[in-house]
Coordinates of C-alpha atoms and ligand atoms in Angstrom, one line a residue:
M1 CA 0.0 0.0 0.0
A2 CA 1.5 3.4 -0.9
T3 CA 0.8 6.7 0.8
V4 CA 2.5 10.1 0.8
T5 CA 3.9 11.6 4.0
E6 CA 5.8 14.9 4.2
G7 CA 6.0 14.9 0.4
V8 CA 7.7 11.5 0.4
A9 CA 6.1 8.4 -1.1
V10 CA 5.6 5.7 1.6
E11 CA 5.0 2.1 0.8
H12 CA 4.1 -0.5 3.4
F13 CA 4.9 -4.2 3.4
D14 CA 4.3 -6.9 6.0
V15 CA 7.9 -8.1 5.6
L16 CA 10.9 -6.2 4.1
I17 CA 14.0 -8.3 3.0
V18 CA 17.3 -6.4 2.8
G19 CA 19.5 -7.7 0.0
A20 CA 19.0 -9.9 -3.0
G21 CA 22.0 -12.2 -2.5
I22 CA 21.7 -15.9 -1.7
S23 CA 20.0 -15.3 1.6
G24 CA 17.5 -12.6 0.4
I25 CA 16.4 -14.7 -2.6
G26 CA 16.1 -17.7 -0.4
G27 CA 14.1 -15.7 2.1
A28 CA 11.7 -14.5 -0.6
Y29 CA 11.2 -18.0 -1.8
H30 CA 10.4 -19.4 1.6
L31 CA 8.2 -16.6 2.6
G32 CA 6.2 -17.0 -0.6
Q33 CA 5.8 -20.7 0.1
Q34 CA 5.3 -20.7 3.8
R35 CA 3.5 -17.4 4.4
P36 CA 1.8 -16.6 1.1
D37 CA -0.6 -14.2 3.0
K38 CA 2.3 -11.8 3.8
S39 CA 3.1 -8.9 1.4
Y40 CA 6.8 -8.4 1.1
V41 CA 9.5 -6.5 -0.9
V42 CA 13.2 -7.2 -1.3
L43 CA 15.3 -4.0 -1.5
E44 CA 18.8 -4.3 -3.1
T45 CA 21.5 -1.6 -3.5
Q46 CA 23.0 -3.1 -6.6
A47 CA 21.6 -3.1 -10.1
G48 CA 20.9 -6.9 -10.0
F49 CA 20.7 -10.0 -7.8
G50 CA 23.5 -12.2 -6.6
G51 CA 25.2 -10.3 -3.9
T52 CA 28.7 -11.8 -3.4
W53 CA 28.4 -13.6 -6.8
R54 CA 27.7 -10.3 -8.6
T55 CA 30.2 -8.2 -6.8
H56 CA 33.2 -10.5 -7.3
T57 CA 34.4 -10.7 -10.9
Y58 CA 38.1 -11.6 -10.5
P59 CA 39.4 -14.3 -12.9
G60 CA 38.5 -17.9 -11.8
I61 CA 35.9 -16.8 -9.2
R62 CA 34.2 -19.9 -7.9
S63 CA 32.7 -21.4 -4.8
D64 CA 34.8 -23.3 -2.3
S65 CA 31.8 -25.2 -1.0
D66 CA 30.0 -27.9 -3.0
L67 CA 26.7 -26.6 -4.5
H68 CA 24.6 -29.4 -3.2
T69 CA 24.9 -27.8 0.2
F70 CA 25.7 -24.3 -0.9
G71 CA 22.6 -24.4 -3.2
Y72 CA 19.2 -24.3 -1.6
R73 CA 17.6 -27.4 -0.3
F74 CA 14.6 -26.9 -2.6
K75 CA 16.4 -26.6 -5.9
P76 CA 18.6 -29.4 -7.2
W77 CA 22.1 -28.6 -8.3
R78 CA 22.9 -30.3 -11.6
N79 CA 26.5 -29.3 -12.4
A80 CA 29.9 -30.2 -10.9
P81 CA 30.0 -29.6 -7.2
I82 CA 32.4 -26.6 -7.2
A83 CA 30.8 -23.9 -9.3
S84 CA 31.8 -20.7 -11.0
A85 CA 30.2 -17.4 -10.1
E86 CA 28.5 -17.5 -13.5
E87 CA 26.9 -20.9 -12.8
I88 CA 25.8 -19.7 -9.4
M89 CA 24.2 -16.6 -11.0
T90 CA 22.4 -18.8 -13.5
Y91 CA 21.1 -20.9 -10.7
L92 CA 19.9 -17.9 -8.7
G93 CA 18.3 -16.4 -11.8
E94 CA 16.4 -19.7 -12.3
V95 CA 15.1 -19.5 -8.7
I96 CA 13.9 -16.0 -9.3
E97 CA 12.2 -16.9 -12.6
E98 CA 10.7 -20.2 -11.6
N99 CA 9.1 -18.6 -8.5
D100 CA 8.1 -15.3 -10.0
L101 CA 10.2 -13.4 -7.4
D102 CA 11.3 -10.6 -9.7
R103 CA 8.1 -8.6 -9.1
H104 CA 9.0 -8.4 -5.4
I105 CA 12.6 -7.2 -5.9
R106 CA 13.6 -3.5 -6.3
Y107 CA 17.1 -3.0 -7.4
E108 CA 19.2 0.2 -7.0
H109 CA 17.4 0.7 -3.6
A110 CA 20.0 1.4 -0.9
I111 CA 18.6 1.5 2.6
T112 CA 20.3 4.2 4.7
S113 CA 18.4 4.2 8.0
A114 CA 15.9 2.2 9.9
F115 CA 13.7 3.5 12.8
W116 CA 11.6 1.3 15.0
S117 CA 8.5 2.8 16.7
S118 CA 7.0 0.8 19.5
A119 CA 3.9 2.9 19.4
D120 CA 3.3 1.9 15.8
A121 CA 4.9 -1.5 16.0
R122 CA 6.7 -1.0 12.7
W123 CA 10.0 0.0 11.1
T124 CA 10.4 3.0 8.9
L125 CA 13.2 2.8 6.3
E126 CA 14.8 5.7 4.4
V127 CA 15.9 4.5 1.0
T128 CA 17.9 6.1 -1.8
Q129 CA 17.0 5.0 -5.3
R130 CA 20.5 5.2 -6.8
D131 CA 19.6 5.4 -10.4
T132 CA 17.2 8.4 -10.0
G133 CA 18.6 9.9 -6.7
E134 CA 15.1 9.8 -5.3
Q135 CA 14.5 9.5 -1.6
L136 CA 11.9 6.9 -0.7
R137 CA 10.4 5.7 2.5
F138 CA 9.1 2.2 3.3
T139 CA 7.4 0.9 6.4
T140 CA 7.3 -2.7 7.4
N141 CA 6.2 -4.9 10.3
F142 CA 9.2 -7.2 10.1
L143 CA 12.7 -6.6 8.9
W144 CA 14.6 -9.6 7.5
M145 CA 18.2 -8.7 7.2
C146 CA 20.0 -10.6 4.4
Q147 CA 22.7 -8.0 3.8
G148 CA 25.6 -10.4 4.3
Y149 CA 28.5 -9.5 6.5
Y150 CA 30.9 -7.3 4.5
R151 CA 30.9 -4.1 2.6
H152 CA 30.4 -4.7 -1.1
S153 CA 31.8 -1.4 -2.4
E154 CA 35.4 -2.2 -1.4
G155 CA 37.6 -4.9 0.2
Y156 CA 40.0 -4.8 3.1
T157 CA 43.6 -3.8 2.4
P158 CA 46.1 -3.6 5.3
D159 CA 48.0 -0.3 5.6
W160 CA 51.5 -1.4 4.4
E161 CA 54.4 1.0 4.4
G162 CA 55.7 2.2 1.1
T163 CA 52.7 1.4 -1.2
A164 CA 53.0 4.9 -2.6
D165 CA 56.6 4.1 -3.8
F166 CA 55.5 1.0 -5.6
G167 CA 55.8 1.5 -9.4
G168 CA 53.3 -1.3 -10.3
Q169 CA 49.6 -1.7 -9.8
I170 CA 47.9 -2.8 -6.6
I171 CA 44.5 -4.4 -7.1
H172 CA 42.0 -5.8 -4.6
P173 CA 40.1 -8.8 -6.0
Q174 CA 36.8 -7.3 -4.9
T175 CA 37.2 -4.4 -7.2
W176 CA 38.9 -6.2 -10.1
P177 CA 39.3 -3.9 -13.2
D178 CA 37.7 -5.6 -16.3
D179 CA 40.6 -4.4 -18.4
L180 CA 43.5 -5.4 -16.2
D181 CA 46.3 -6.7 -18.5
Y182 CA 48.3 -9.3 -16.6
A183 CA 49.7 -11.2 -19.7
G184 CA 53.4 -11.8 -19.4
K185 CA 53.6 -9.9 -16.0
N186 CA 55.0 -10.9 -12.7
V187 CA 52.1 -11.0 -10.2
V188 CA 52.2 -11.4 -6.5
V189 CA 49.0 -12.4 -4.8
I190 CA 49.0 -11.6 -1.1
G191 CA 46.8 -14.0 0.9
S192 CA 46.4 -17.6 1.7
G193 CA 42.7 -18.2 1.6
A194 CA 40.2 -19.4 -0.9
T195 CA 40.4 -16.2 -3.0
A196 CA 44.1 -16.5 -3.5
A197 CA 43.8 -20.3 -4.2
T198 CA 41.2 -19.5 -6.9
L199 CA 43.0 -16.6 -8.5
I200 CA 46.4 -18.2 -8.8
P201 CA 45.5 -21.1 -11.2
A202 CA 43.3 -18.7 -13.2
L203 CA 46.1 -16.1 -13.7
A204 CA 49.1 -18.4 -13.9
P205 CA 48.7 -19.6 -17.5
D206 CA 48.9 -16.0 -18.9
C207 CA 51.4 -14.4 -16.4
A208 CA 55.2 -14.7 -16.5
H209 CA 54.9 -15.9 -12.9
V210 CA 52.5 -15.7 -10.0
T211 CA 53.7 -15.8 -6.4
M212 CA 51.3 -16.5 -3.5
L213 CA 52.7 -14.5 -0.6
Q214 CA 51.3 -15.5 2.7
R215 CA 52.1 -14.6 6.3
S216 CA 50.8 -17.9 7.5
P217 CA 49.5 -21.0 5.6
T218 CA 45.9 -22.3 5.3
Y219 CA 44.7 -25.9 5.1
F220 CA 43.5 -27.1 1.7
S221 CA 41.8 -30.3 0.7
T222 CA 41.9 -31.5 -2.8
G223 CA 40.2 -34.0 -5.1
R224 CA 38.3 -34.2 -8.4
N225 CA 35.5 -31.8 -9.0
I226 CA 33.0 -34.5 -9.2
N227 CA 30.7 -36.3 -6.8
E228 CA 30.9 -40.0 -7.6
L229 CA 27.7 -40.8 -5.7
V230 CA 25.8 -38.3 -7.8
E231 CA 27.3 -39.6 -11.0
M232 CA 26.3 -43.1 -10.1
L233 CA 22.7 -42.1 -9.2
R234 CA 22.4 -40.2 -12.4
E235 CA 23.5 -43.2 -14.3
I236 CA 20.7 -45.3 -13.0
D237 CA 18.2 -42.5 -13.7
I238 CA 17.3 -41.4 -10.2
D239 CA 15.2 -38.2 -10.0
E240 CA 17.3 -35.0 -9.6
S241 CA 15.5 -33.9 -6.5
W242 CA 16.3 -37.2 -4.9
I243 CA 19.9 -37.0 -6.0
H244 CA 20.2 -33.5 -4.5
E245 CA 18.8 -34.7 -1.1
I246 CA 20.9 -37.8 -1.1
A247 CA 24.1 -35.9 -2.0
R248 CA 23.4 -33.3 0.7
R249 CA 23.0 -36.0 3.3
R250 CA 26.1 -37.8 2.2
I251 CA 28.2 -34.6 2.1
L252 CA 26.9 -33.4 5.5
F253 CA 27.6 -36.8 7.0
D254 CA 31.1 -36.8 5.7
Q255 CA 31.7 -33.3 6.9
N256 CA 30.5 -34.2 10.3
Q257 CA 32.9 -37.1 10.4
F258 CA 35.7 -34.9 9.2
M259 CA 34.9 -32.3 11.9
H260 CA 35.0 -34.9 14.6
R261 CA 38.2 -36.5 13.3
A262 CA 39.9 -33.1 13.1
A263 CA 39.2 -32.7 16.8
D264 CA 40.0 -36.3 17.9
E265 CA 43.0 -37.1 15.7
P266 CA 44.2 -33.7 14.3
E267 CA 47.6 -35.1 13.4
V268 CA 46.2 -37.9 11.3
V269 CA 43.9 -35.6 9.5
K270 CA 46.7 -33.1 8.9
Q271 CA 48.9 -35.8 7.4
E272 CA 46.1 -36.9 5.1
L273 CA 45.6 -33.3 3.8
F274 CA 49.4 -33.1 3.3
A275 CA 49.5 -36.4 1.5
A276 CA 46.9 -35.3 -1.0
I277 CA 48.9 -32.2 -1.8
R278 CA 52.1 -34.2 -2.1
E279 CA 50.5 -36.2 -4.9
H280 CA 50.7 -33.0 -7.0
L281 CA 53.9 -31.5 -5.6
G282 CA 56.1 -34.5 -4.9
E283 CA 57.9 -35.6 -1.8
D284 CA 60.6 -32.9 -2.0
Y285 CA 58.2 -30.0 -1.7
D286 CA 58.0 -28.5 1.8
V287 CA 54.2 -29.0 2.2
E288 CA 54.3 -28.5 5.9
K289 CA 55.9 -25.1 5.6
H290 CA 53.5 -23.7 3.0
F291 CA 50.3 -25.6 3.7
G292 CA 50.6 -26.5 7.4
P293 CA 49.0 -23.9 9.7
A294 CA 49.8 -23.7 13.4
Y295 CA 46.2 -24.4 14.3
R296 CA 44.5 -27.8 13.9
P297 CA 42.4 -28.5 10.8
W298 CA 38.8 -27.2 10.8
R299 CA 39.5 -24.2 13.1
Q300 CA 39.1 -22.2 9.9
R301 CA 37.3 -23.4 6.8
V302 CA 39.3 -26.0 4.9
A303 CA 39.2 -24.7 1.4
F304 CA 38.7 -27.2 -1.4
V305 CA 41.0 -27.0 -4.4
P306 CA 39.2 -28.7 -7.3
D307 CA 41.4 -31.0 -9.4
G308 CA 44.4 -29.7 -7.4
D309 CA 44.7 -26.8 -9.9
L310 CA 46.6 -24.6 -7.6
F311 CA 49.1 -27.3 -6.9
E312 CA 49.4 -28.2 -10.6
E313 CA 50.5 -24.6 -11.4
I314 CA 53.0 -24.7 -8.6
A315 CA 54.3 -28.1 -9.9
S316 CA 54.6 -26.6 -13.4
G317 CA 56.8 -23.7 -12.1
K318 CA 54.2 -21.0 -13.3
A319 CA 53.3 -20.4 -9.6
S320 CA 55.1 -20.5 -6.3
V321 CA 54.4 -19.9 -2.6
V322 CA 56.4 -17.7 -0.3
T323 CA 55.6 -17.8 3.4
D324 CA 57.1 -14.7 4.9
A325 CA 56.1 -11.3 6.4
I326 CA 55.9 -8.0 4.5
V327 CA 58.2 -5.3 5.8
R328 CA 57.4 -2.7 3.2
F329 CA 56.6 -2.0 -0.5
N330 CA 59.3 -0.4 -2.5
E331 CA 59.6 0.7 -6.1
T332 CA 59.9 -2.7 -7.7
G333 CA 58.0 -4.9 -5.3
I334 CA 57.9 -6.0 -1.7
E335 CA 60.7 -6.3 0.9
L336 CA 60.2 -9.3 3.1
A337 CA 61.2 -10.0 6.8
S338 CA 63.6 -12.7 5.6
G339 CA 65.5 -10.0 3.8
E340 CA 64.3 -11.3 0.4
Q341 CA 62.9 -9.0 -2.3
L342 CA 59.8 -10.0 -4.3
D343 CA 59.6 -8.0 -7.5
A344 CA 56.2 -7.5 -9.1
D345 CA 54.4 -5.7 -11.9
I346 CA 51.0 -6.3 -10.2
V347 CA 50.2 -7.0 -6.5
V348 CA 46.8 -8.5 -5.8
T349 CA 45.7 -8.0 -2.2
A350 CA 43.5 -11.1 -1.5
T351 CA 43.5 -9.8 2.1
G352 CA 39.8 -10.1 2.8
F353 CA 36.7 -8.1 3.6
D354 CA 35.6 -5.1 5.5
L355 CA 33.1 -6.3 7.9
N356 CA 29.9 -4.4 7.7
V357 CA 27.3 -5.9 9.9
L358 CA 24.2 -4.0 9.3
G359 CA 24.6 -3.0 5.7
D360 CA 25.7 0.5 6.6
I361 CA 22.1 1.2 7.8
A362 CA 21.8 3.5 10.8
F363 CA 19.4 1.8 13.2
T364 CA 17.3 3.7 15.8
I365 CA 14.9 2.1 18.3
D366 CA 12.3 4.4 19.8
G367 CA 14.6 7.3 19.3
T368 CA 17.8 5.7 20.6
P369 CA 20.6 4.9 18.2
L370 CA 21.4 1.2 18.2
D371 CA 24.8 -0.1 19.2
F372 CA 24.7 -3.6 17.8
H373 CA 27.5 -4.8 20.1
D374 CA 25.3 -4.1 23.1
T375 CA 22.9 -6.7 22.1
V376 CA 22.9 -10.5 22.9
A377 CA 22.0 -12.9 20.1
Y378 CA 18.9 -15.1 20.3
R379 CA 19.9 -18.3 18.5
G380 CA 22.3 -16.3 16.4
A381 CA 19.4 -14.9 14.5
M382 CA 17.6 -12.2 16.5
F383 CA 18.9 -9.7 19.1
T384 CA 17.9 -8.5 22.5
G385 CA 16.1 -5.1 22.4
I386 CA 15.6 -5.2 18.6
P387 CA 12.0 -5.9 17.8
N388 CA 10.8 -7.7 14.7
M389 CA 14.2 -8.2 13.1
A390 CA 16.2 -11.3 12.1
W391 CA 19.6 -11.4 10.5
V392 CA 20.8 -14.3 8.3
F393 CA 24.4 -15.1 9.2
G394 CA 25.3 -18.4 7.7
Y395 CA 27.9 -21.0 8.6
F396 CA 31.6 -20.3 8.2
R397 CA 32.7 -23.9 7.9
A398 CA 29.7 -25.5 6.4
S399 CA 27.8 -23.9 3.5
W400 CA 26.2 -20.5 4.3
T401 CA 23.0 -21.5 2.6
L402 CA 22.2 -24.4 5.0
R403 CA 21.6 -21.8 7.7
A404 CA 19.9 -19.3 5.3
D405 CA 17.3 -22.0 4.6
M406 CA 16.9 -22.8 8.3
I407 CA 16.6 -19.2 9.5
A408 CA 14.0 -18.7 6.8
D409 CA 11.9 -21.6 8.2
F410 CA 12.4 -20.0 11.7
V411 CA 11.2 -16.5 10.6
C412 CA 8.2 -18.0 8.7
R413 CA 7.3 -20.0 11.8
L414 CA 7.7 -16.9 14.0
L415 CA 5.5 -14.8 11.8
G416 CA 2.8 -17.5 12.0
H417 CA 3.2 -17.7 15.8
M418 CA 2.8 -13.9 16.1
D419 CA -0.4 -14.1 14.1
E420 CA -1.8 -16.9 16.3
R421 CA -1.0 -14.9 19.4
G422 CA -2.2 -11.6 17.9
A423 CA 1.2 -10.1 18.6
A424 CA 2.4 -7.0 16.7
A425 CA 5.9 -7.2 18.0
V426 CA 8.4 -9.8 19.2
T427 CA 11.6 -8.8 21.1
P428 CA 14.2 -11.2 22.4
T429 CA 14.7 -10.2 26.1
L430 CA 17.0 -11.6 28.7
R431 CA 15.1 -13.4 31.6
P432 CA 15.8 -12.2 35.2
D433 CA 18.0 -15.4 35.6
D434 CA 20.1 -14.4 32.6
A435 CA 21.1 -11.0 34.0
D436 CA 24.4 -12.2 35.4
M437 CA 25.1 -14.4 32.4
T438 CA 28.7 -14.3 31.1
L439 CA 28.7 -12.5 27.7
L440 CA 31.0 -13.9 25.1
P441 CA 32.1 -12.6 21.6
W442 CA 29.9 -13.4 18.6
V443 CA 32.4 -16.1 17.7
D444 CA 34.9 -17.8 19.9
P445 CA 38.3 -16.6 18.7
E446 CA 39.8 -19.9 20.0
N447 CA 37.6 -21.8 17.7
F448 CA 37.3 -19.6 14.6
N449 CA 39.4 -16.6 13.9
P450 CA 39.5 -15.2 10.4
G451 CA 40.9 -11.7 10.2
Y452 CA 37.7 -9.9 9.1
L453 CA 35.8 -11.3 12.1
M454 CA 38.6 -10.6 14.6
R455 CA 38.9 -7.0 13.3
G456 CA 35.2 -6.5 13.7
L457 CA 34.3 -8.3 17.0
H458 CA 33.5 -4.9 18.6
L459 CA 30.9 -4.3 16.0
L460 CA 29.1 -7.6 16.3
P461 CA 26.5 -8.7 18.8
Q462 CA 27.5 -10.8 21.8
Q463 CA 26.4 -14.3 22.8
G464 CA 25.5 -15.7 26.2
D465 CA 26.7 -18.8 28.0
R466 CA 23.4 -20.6 27.9
E467 CA 20.3 -21.4 25.7
P468 CA 18.9 -19.7 23.7
W469 CA 21.6 -17.1 23.7
R470 CA 24.4 -19.2 22.2
H471 CA 25.6 -18.6 18.6
K472 CA 26.7 -22.2 17.9
Q473 CA 27.9 -22.1 14.3
N474 CA 27.2 -25.8 14.2
Y475 CA 24.8 -27.1 11.5
W476 CA 24.6 -30.6 13.0
V477 CA 23.2 -29.2 16.3
E478 CA 21.1 -26.5 14.9
K479 CA 19.3 -28.6 12.3
D480 CA 17.5 -30.3 15.2
E481 CA 17.3 -27.4 17.6
L482 CA 16.1 -24.5 15.4
P483 CA 12.9 -26.2 14.1
A484 CA 12.1 -27.4 17.7
A485 CA 12.8 -24.0 19.4
D486 CA 10.1 -23.2 21.9
L487 CA 8.9 -19.7 20.9
D488 CA 7.0 -19.4 24.3
D489 CA 10.0 -20.1 26.6
G490 CA 9.9 -16.5 27.9
T491 CA 12.9 -15.3 26.0
L492 CA 10.8 -13.9 23.1
V493 CA 8.5 -11.2 24.5
F494 CA 5.4 -10.7 22.4
T495 CA 3.4 -7.5 22.6
P496 CA 0.0 -6.8 21.1
Ligands
LIG1 C1 34.5 -14.7 -3.1 C2 33.6 -15.4 -2.0 C3 33.4 -16.7 -2.1 C4 32.6 -17.3 -1.2 N1 32.4 -18.7 -1.3 C5 31.6 -19.3 -0.4 C6 31.4 -20.7 -0.5 O1 31.9 -21.4 -1.4 N2 30.6 -21.3 0.5 C7 30.0 -20.5 1.5 O2 29.3 -21.1 2.3 N3 30.2 -19.2 1.5 C8 31.0 -18.6 0.7 N4 31.2 -17.2 0.8 C9 30.5 -16.5 1.8 C10 29.3 -15.8 1.0 O3 29.4 -14.4 1.2 C11 28.0 -16.3 1.4 O4 28.1 -17.7 1.3 C12 26.8 -15.9 0.6 O5 27.0 -15.6 -0.7 C13 26.3 -14.7 1.3 O6 25.0 -14.4 0.8 P1 24.1 -13.3 1.4 O7 22.9 -13.1 0.6 O8 23.9 -13.6 2.9 O9 25.0 -12.0 1.4 P2 25.7 -11.2 0.2 O10 26.1 -12.1 -0.9 O11 26.8 -10.3 0.9 O12 24.5 -10.3 -0.3 C14 24.0 -9.2 0.4 C15 23.3 -8.3 -0.5 O13 22.7 -7.2 0.3 C16 22.9 -6.0 -0.3 N5 22.8 -4.9 0.7 C17 23.7 -4.7 1.7 N6 23.4 -3.6 2.4 C18 22.3 -3.1 1.8 C19 21.5 -2.0 2.1 N7 21.8 -1.1 3.1 N8 20.4 -1.7 1.3 C20 20.1 -2.6 0.3 N9 20.8 -3.7 0.0 C21 21.9 -4.0 0.7 C22 24.2 -6.1 -1.0 O14 24.3 -5.2 -2.1 C23 24.2 -7.6 -1.5 O15 23.7 -7.7 -2.8 C24 32.0 -16.6 -0.1 C25 32.3 -15.2 -0.1 C26 33.1 -14.6 -1.0 C27 33.3 -13.1 -0.9

């Protein structure tokens, strides 16, 4: 319904989804299926859908999770498990088209602020339409935050000394220039994560040489980019939706085993990971130095290298790994702590993201600006003192989408429960017994500690030491707990 207030057009929707990435598109699908009575809109800053998979255009961009679990549970994945951004975009486009979601999505709509009024039991959002410069206003009963976790406009680059002296180009993969000419050049990729591991085999064939410069190593697993079980099931003509479900269960079962083995017998798991890499690099290569982190496997996501392509480029001599610290940039390249000099024409800083927890939206609740860090997470999805709002924050180590699907079920169930109770608002609220609860960071740095999260812990909500205030980051626990969550246990306060 549209009205005009203070000369600004105002539109109202029962639910407003922020962002048209994997989480927002999934949210729109589930809402349409599970709560068809609700009106909703998806507002997206960019000119199209896809989020992460639209923003990142660097050579070789691909998933590091398999698409049976990184895809939605409701739409079978039919290609090889590790997918290019292009394949993921096609899949998302099909979800939009097959479910007629496009009519609900408004692109070029950047939300700048969100005010909650308890008197009206609704959110008011100020929105800039980027292509026209128009200021718009939306109101909604429920805000479904699917804005991801990092700033899309630019990536994170550490502040190194001497970058102004460097005579070559410095590029962040998040803002990759379409016309970057790297043919025949010496390229240094700074970073050790999935982005570096993806970029290097894509660049190496055209460059003179690519060096992966890392301060500390990352664990990689490797194998063929094929799921043998899926291939076998296809051969005997099993329905694709069955194959998708069976593949998901098998993959999740195997990941659970791996997670337990990584905790119970870390040394054995480590040696298995090393052995797979040695098959590409040979016995003389110092795998432990370059691919053996100080932490045990699974503390951070173990990135998958399909068909060992990164290692094949190293074996061919087109790529190499240097594990060393940067002292400073100079005119021809980078001076390292070991005293070595690494010359480069192009330096690619695969150094991660700039955490951006609430999509750069200024939140105000009944006139008080929100400090998100002051809140405590309810099941890692809603937050104390913030009414009618849920945030989809997926898994770090399992596929993000597993949690996006589950939070969508939870939000749809909660919306139904509010209707049954005649509640206009729901606010997670600590019980009297929770008042002295120990508050912990959003993620336990001992257990999971990538740079972007550690740099931003002060911006993120906190978690408690008991149910339902824990943010578990464990699919295998949450898959049973979330659907069974008692919405009337007193931690969700409903108001008429
Ligand atoms: C290169 C790369 C590879 C990855 N690979 C994997 C993988 O293999 N497996 C895995 O599980 N995870 C992976 N991830 C993590 C990945 O970000 C998530 O899995 C997933 O794509 C996130 O989807 P999302 O929709 O929650 O957020 P995003 O993809 O970040 O999308 C959020 C959307 O919200 C929009 N938005 C933000 N703020 C506003 C605002 N104020 N107003 C309107 N719109 C707004 C953004 O423009 C964006 O389109 C990867 C991340 C990167 C960067």
